Tab-separated table of C-alpha atoms in Angstrom:
chain	number	residue	atom	x	y	z
M	16	MET	CA	0.771	-19.030	44.531
M	17	CYS	CA	0.109	-20.664	41.137
M	18	GLU	CA	-3.402	-19.246	41.120
M	19	CYS	CA	-2.294	-15.899	41.860
M	20	LEU	CA	0.429	-16.072	39.082
M	21	LYS	CA	-2.439	-17.065	36.446
M	22	SER	CA	-4.562	-14.327	37.712
M	23	CYS	CA	-1.748	-11.739	37.118
M	24	ILE	CA	-1.170	-13.295	33.691
M	25	HIS	CA	-4.747	-12.856	32.726
M	26	GLY	CA	-4.691	-9.339	34.249
M	27	MET	CA	-1.738	-8.269	32.126
M	28	ALA	CA	-3.173	-9.806	28.806
M	29	LYS	CA	-6.428	-7.532	29.521
M	30	CYS	CA	-4.350	-4.461	29.834
M	31	ILE	CA	-2.133	-5.575	26.772
M	32	LEU	CA	-5.405	-6.082	24.827
M	33	ILE	CA	-6.811	-2.456	25.525
M	34	LEU	CA	-3.574	-1.131	24.587
M	35	ILE	CA	-3.386	-2.943	21.389
M	36	ASN	CA	-6.940	-2.345	20.304
M	37	THR	CA	-6.439	1.481	20.998
M	38	ILE	CA	-3.432	1.467	18.797
M	39	SER	CA	-5.488	-0.620	16.251
M	40	LEU	CA	-8.165	2.087	16.604
M	41	LEU	CA	-5.298	4.672	15.542
M	42	ALA	CA	-4.113	2.729	12.816
M	43	SER	CA	-7.398	2.008	11.525
M	44	LEU	CA	-7.838	5.802	11.136
M	45	ALA	CA	-4.521	6.108	9.635
M	46	LEU	CA	-5.469	3.602	7.078
M	47	ILE	CA	-8.665	5.242	6.084
M	48	GLY	CA	-6.938	8.723	5.959
M	49	PHE	CA	-4.108	7.512	3.455
M	50	GLY	CA	-6.497	5.769	1.228
M	51	VAL	CA	-8.323	9.104	1.061
M	52	PHE	CA	-5.381	11.040	0.394
M	53	VAL	CA	-4.303	8.362	-2.321
M	54	ILE	CA	-7.714	8.751	-4.127
M	55	LEU	CA	-7.708	12.705	-3.755
M	56	ARG	CA	-3.884	13.564	-4.255
M	57	GLY	CA	-2.182	10.333	-5.147
M	58	GLU	CA	-1.586	11.166	-9.020
M	59	GLU	CA	0.813	13.907	-7.633
M	60	TYR	CA	2.780	11.455	-5.832
M	61	ILE	CA	2.535	8.060	-7.626
M	62	PRO	CA	3.694	7.382	-11.233
M	63	ASP	CA	0.825	6.073	-13.669
M	64	ALA	CA	2.652	2.771	-14.384
M	65	GLY	CA	-0.654	0.794	-15.575
M	66	VAL	CA	-1.752	0.009	-12.087
M	67	ASP	CA	-5.019	1.321	-10.604
M	68	VAL	CA	-3.942	3.132	-7.536
M	69	ASN	CA	-7.485	4.097	-6.710
M	70	LEU	CA	-8.275	0.494	-6.406
M	71	ILE	CA	-5.408	0.086	-4.035
M	72	ALA	CA	-6.622	3.004	-1.994
M	73	TYR	CA	-10.314	1.677	-1.723
M	74	ALA	CA	-8.605	-1.676	-0.631
M	75	LEU	CA	-6.804	0.098	2.053
M	76	ILE	CA	-9.989	2.173	3.163
M	77	VAL	CA	-12.185	-1.012	3.230
M	78	LEU	CA	-9.309	-2.561	5.429
M	79	GLY	CA	-9.408	0.268	7.698
M	80	VAL	CA	-12.947	0.272	8.124
M	81	ILE	CA	-12.665	-3.549	9.068
M	82	LEU	CA	-9.998	-3.043	11.350
M	83	LEU	CA	-11.712	-0.107	13.189
M	84	PHE	CA	-14.667	-2.371	13.434
M	85	VAL	CA	-12.703	-5.232	15.137
M	86	SER	CA	-10.846	-2.936	17.290
M	87	LEU	CA	-13.914	-1.500	18.729
M	88	PHE	CA	-15.203	-4.968	19.733
M	89	GLY	CA	-11.871	-5.850	21.281
M	90	PHE	CA	-11.538	-2.459	22.970
M	91	PHE	CA	-15.012	-2.731	24.529
M	92	GLY	CA	-14.886	-6.417	25.029
M	93	ALA	CA	-11.798	-6.148	27.094
M	94	CYS	CA	-13.004	-3.142	29.266
M	95	THR	CA	-16.452	-4.730	30.027
M	96	GLY	CA	-15.535	-8.566	30.145
M	97	LYS	CA	-18.634	-9.379	28.163
M	98	HIS	CA	-17.925	-12.811	26.663
M	99	GLY	CA	-20.286	-12.111	23.771
M	100	LEU	CA	-18.094	-9.139	22.687
M	101	LEU	CA	-15.045	-10.923	23.139
M	102	ASN	CA	-16.315	-14.220	21.534
M	103	PHE	CA	-17.494	-11.900	18.568
M	104	TYR	CA	-14.316	-10.236	18.579
M	105	LEU	CA	-12.261	-13.612	18.205
M	106	ILE	CA	-14.519	-14.404	15.387
M	107	LEU	CA	-13.815	-11.339	13.423
M	108	LEU	CA	-10.143	-11.782	13.965
M	109	GLY	CA	-10.403	-15.060	12.573
M	110	VAL	CA	-12.086	-14.007	9.444
M	111	VAL	CA	-9.795	-11.077	8.863
M	112	VAL	CA	-6.803	-13.497	9.366
M	113	ALA	CA	-8.395	-15.828	7.091
M	114	LEU	CA	-8.885	-12.792	4.519
M	115	LEU	CA	-5.386	-11.487	4.822
M	116	VAL	CA	-3.670	-14.809	4.213
M	117	ALA	CA	-5.850	-15.523	1.121
M	118	ALA	CA	-4.739	-11.825	-0.013
M	119	LEU	CA	-0.863	-12.631	0.576
M	120	ILE	CA	-1.282	-16.102	-1.668
M	121	TYR	CA	-3.388	-13.965	-4.147
M	122	GLY	CA	-0.763	-11.544	-4.295
M	123	PHE	CA	2.155	-14.132	-4.977
M	124	VAL	CA	0.039	-15.631	-7.546
M	125	MET	CA	-0.666	-12.448	-9.471
M	126	LYS	CA	3.045	-11.093	-8.943
M	127	SER	CA	4.175	-11.684	-12.286
M	128	ASP	CA	0.928	-10.579	-13.950
M	129	VAL	CA	1.376	-7.047	-12.260
M	130	GLU	CA	5.009	-6.949	-13.613
M	131	ASP	CA	3.912	-7.830	-17.267
M	132	THR	CA	1.056	-5.218	-17.042
M	133	VAL	CA	3.737	-2.293	-15.769
M	134	GLU	CA	6.228	-3.528	-18.488
M	135	THR	CA	3.532	-3.408	-21.270
M	136	TYR	CA	2.087	-0.281	-20.383
M	137	ILE	CA	5.543	1.524	-20.085
M	138	THR	CA	6.472	0.004	-23.460
M	139	ASP	CA	3.406	1.329	-25.323
M	140	ALA	CA	3.296	4.728	-23.662
M	141	PHE	CA	6.831	5.511	-24.481
M	142	GLY	CA	6.695	3.908	-27.762
M	143	THR	CA	3.675	5.881	-28.598
M	144	VAL	CA	5.483	9.284	-28.086
M	145	LYS	CA	8.797	8.041	-29.720
M	146	ASN	CA	7.040	7.029	-32.805
M	147	ALA	CA	4.908	10.083	-33.175
M	148	THR	CA	8.194	12.088	-32.793
M	149	SER	CA	8.832	15.384	-30.861
M	150	ALA	CA	7.224	17.258	-33.740
M	151	ASN	CA	3.687	15.862	-33.463
M	152	ALA	CA	3.303	13.828	-30.450
M	153	THR	CA	0.048	14.985	-28.581
M	154	VAL	CA	-0.034	16.432	-25.280
M	155	ASP	CA	-1.852	13.306	-23.606
M	156	GLN	CA	0.675	11.051	-24.986
M	157	PHE	CA	3.571	13.510	-23.361
M	158	VAL	CA	1.732	13.596	-20.225
M	159	ALA	CA	1.554	9.725	-19.784
M	160	VAL	CA	5.543	9.669	-20.181
M	161	ASN	CA	5.971	12.770	-18.445
M	162	THR	CA	4.341	11.438	-15.171
M	163	ILE	CA	6.645	8.488	-15.056
M	164	GLN	CA	9.925	10.240	-15.685
M	165	VAL	CA	9.378	12.997	-13.280
M	166	ALA	CA	8.128	10.606	-10.351
M	167	VAL	CA	11.077	8.042	-10.943
M	168	LYS	CA	13.562	10.567	-12.270
M	169	CYS	CA	14.443	8.552	-15.269
M	170	CYS	CA	14.528	9.081	-18.948
M	171	GLY	CA	13.580	6.685	-21.805
M	172	ILE	CA	13.011	3.050	-21.360
M	173	THR	CA	16.669	2.234	-21.743
M	174	GLY	CA	18.089	5.723	-21.207
M	175	PRO	CA	18.403	8.820	-22.528
M	176	ASP	CA	19.375	7.642	-25.984
M	177	TYR	CA	16.174	5.876	-26.282
M	178	TRP	CA	14.303	8.955	-27.590
M	179	ASP	CA	16.789	9.019	-30.801
M	180	TRP	CA	15.518	12.618	-31.312
M	181	GLY	CA	19.368	14.103	-32.051
M	182	SER	CA	19.988	16.283	-29.227
M	183	ASP	CA	16.402	16.790	-27.691
M	184	VAL	CA	14.589	14.659	-25.143
M	185	PRO	CA	11.196	15.399	-23.407
M	186	SER	CA	11.723	18.044	-20.839
M	187	SER	CA	10.522	15.496	-18.150
M	188	CYS	CA	14.063	13.931	-18.629
M	189	CYS	CA	15.393	17.098	-16.941
M	190	GLU	CA	15.376	18.363	-13.465
M	191	ASN	CA	14.136	21.902	-15.062
M	192	PHE	CA	10.611	20.196	-16.147
M	193	THR	CA	7.433	22.437	-15.786
M	194	ALA	CA	4.104	20.988	-16.370
M	195	THR	CA	2.789	23.942	-17.737
M	196	ASP	CA	4.195	22.767	-21.357
M	197	ALA	CA	3.958	19.076	-21.366
M	198	THR	CA	5.515	18.729	-24.856
M	199	ALA	CA	8.609	21.083	-24.020
M	200	LEU	CA	12.004	19.301	-24.903
M	201	CYS	CA	15.274	19.735	-23.069
M	202	ASP	CA	18.986	18.799	-24.205
M	203	LEU	CA	19.942	15.156	-24.113
M	204	SER	CA	23.286	16.317	-22.056
M	205	ASP	CA	20.850	17.399	-19.136
M	206	ALA	CA	18.847	14.284	-19.023
M	207	TYR	CA	18.606	11.820	-16.327
M	208	THR	CA	20.842	8.713	-16.943
M	209	THR	CA	18.717	6.368	-15.427
M	210	ALA	CA	16.383	3.849	-17.484
M	211	CYS	CA	12.732	4.084	-16.596
M	212	MET	CA	11.805	0.409	-17.299
M	213	GLU	CA	14.258	-0.851	-14.495
M	214	SER	CA	13.591	2.216	-12.276
M	215	THR	CA	9.859	1.609	-12.514
M	216	GLU	CA	9.922	-1.879	-12.062
M	217	ASP	CA	12.004	-1.581	-8.845
M	218	LEU	CA	9.294	0.939	-7.418
M	219	ILE	CA	6.793	-1.466	-7.944
M	220	GLN	CA	8.596	-4.127	-6.524
M	221	ASN	CA	9.381	-2.170	-3.502
M	222	ALA	CA	5.787	-1.373	-3.171
M	223	LEU	CA	4.749	-4.911	-3.449
M	224	LEU	CA	7.353	-6.379	-0.994
M	225	ALA	CA	6.407	-3.274	1.578
M	226	THR	CA	2.554	-4.358	1.075
M	227	VAL	CA	3.685	-8.217	1.859
M	228	ILE	CA	5.668	-7.223	4.906
M	229	LEU	CA	2.676	-5.088	6.109
M	230	LEU	CA	-0.036	-7.943	5.677
M	231	VAL	CA	2.459	-10.420	7.290
M	232	VAL	CA	2.932	-7.837	10.462
M	233	ILE	CA	-0.890	-7.408	10.482
M	234	VAL	CA	-1.483	-11.228	10.673
M	235	ILE	CA	1.054	-11.737	13.423
M	236	PHE	CA	-0.408	-8.619	15.260
M	237	LEU	CA	-3.949	-10.339	14.833
M	238	VAL	CA	-2.877	-13.643	16.090
M	239	ALA	CA	-1.441	-12.022	19.126
M	240	CYS	CA	-4.659	-10.248	19.692
M	241	MET	CA	-6.527	-13.537	19.600
M	242	ILE	CA	-4.301	-15.067	22.212
M	243	PHE	CA	-4.523	-12.055	24.449
M	244	ALA	CA	-8.541	-11.993	23.995
M	245	CYS	CA	-8.320	-15.856	25.176
M	246	CYS	CA	-6.385	-14.807	28.203
M	247	SER	CA	-8.628	-11.937	29.056
M	248	LYS	CA	-11.936	-14.100	28.900
M	249	LYS	CA	-10.089	-16.400	31.392
M	250	GLU	CA	-9.315	-13.592	33.534
M	251	TYR	CA	-12.929	-12.597	33.787
M	252	GLU	CA	-14.079	-16.379	34.119
M	253	GLN	CA	-11.993	-16.603	37.119
M	254	VAL	CA	-13.639	-13.369	38.481
M	255	ALA	CA	-16.914	-14.734	38.079
């Protein structure tokens, strides 16, 4: 009875491992696709806040490729019961878990540096346009500010009064903004009331938190895969 129960548990572990790795294959393709999308179209949806978005996108693609590679070994190892494949799968999982834990530690250590980079970038970008005045600020200077204000729906570092241009503010402060004229202005009374520094920092914080949660979930998921892979190996050992 006990041996029958063990065999049943090991068989279930094999089925679960196959299912998990099938899901992992799909998830890896999603990560690769999302990374490519960010590289090609990311600037249309993500504000330029001094953080290299393409670097994050390449990291997602690399993570997706690694996950795809690992999932293939797990899938075929579970299906065929070949110990070589399952052993290599376990080694790969161990390496990936170690790398993800290292990434989490690095993220916590570098968190303050990212916040400082964002704050410095926004201060410099907005300060350049403000000091240039609405009359002679260049198009490129306006574009950097417009990107942030449109994406976050904010106006000025501390609010609309930050601009101190009388009754005018950059048109990206208002809902009727059109990208065809980057240097256009709109009326102060129609501007967003949200401050850009606070809103952008909140956006970055939320993105970092989401990344941390994702990495933790992936680590837990991979550890579960290691457990199921070990059980699956035992199932084939008993059959042999």
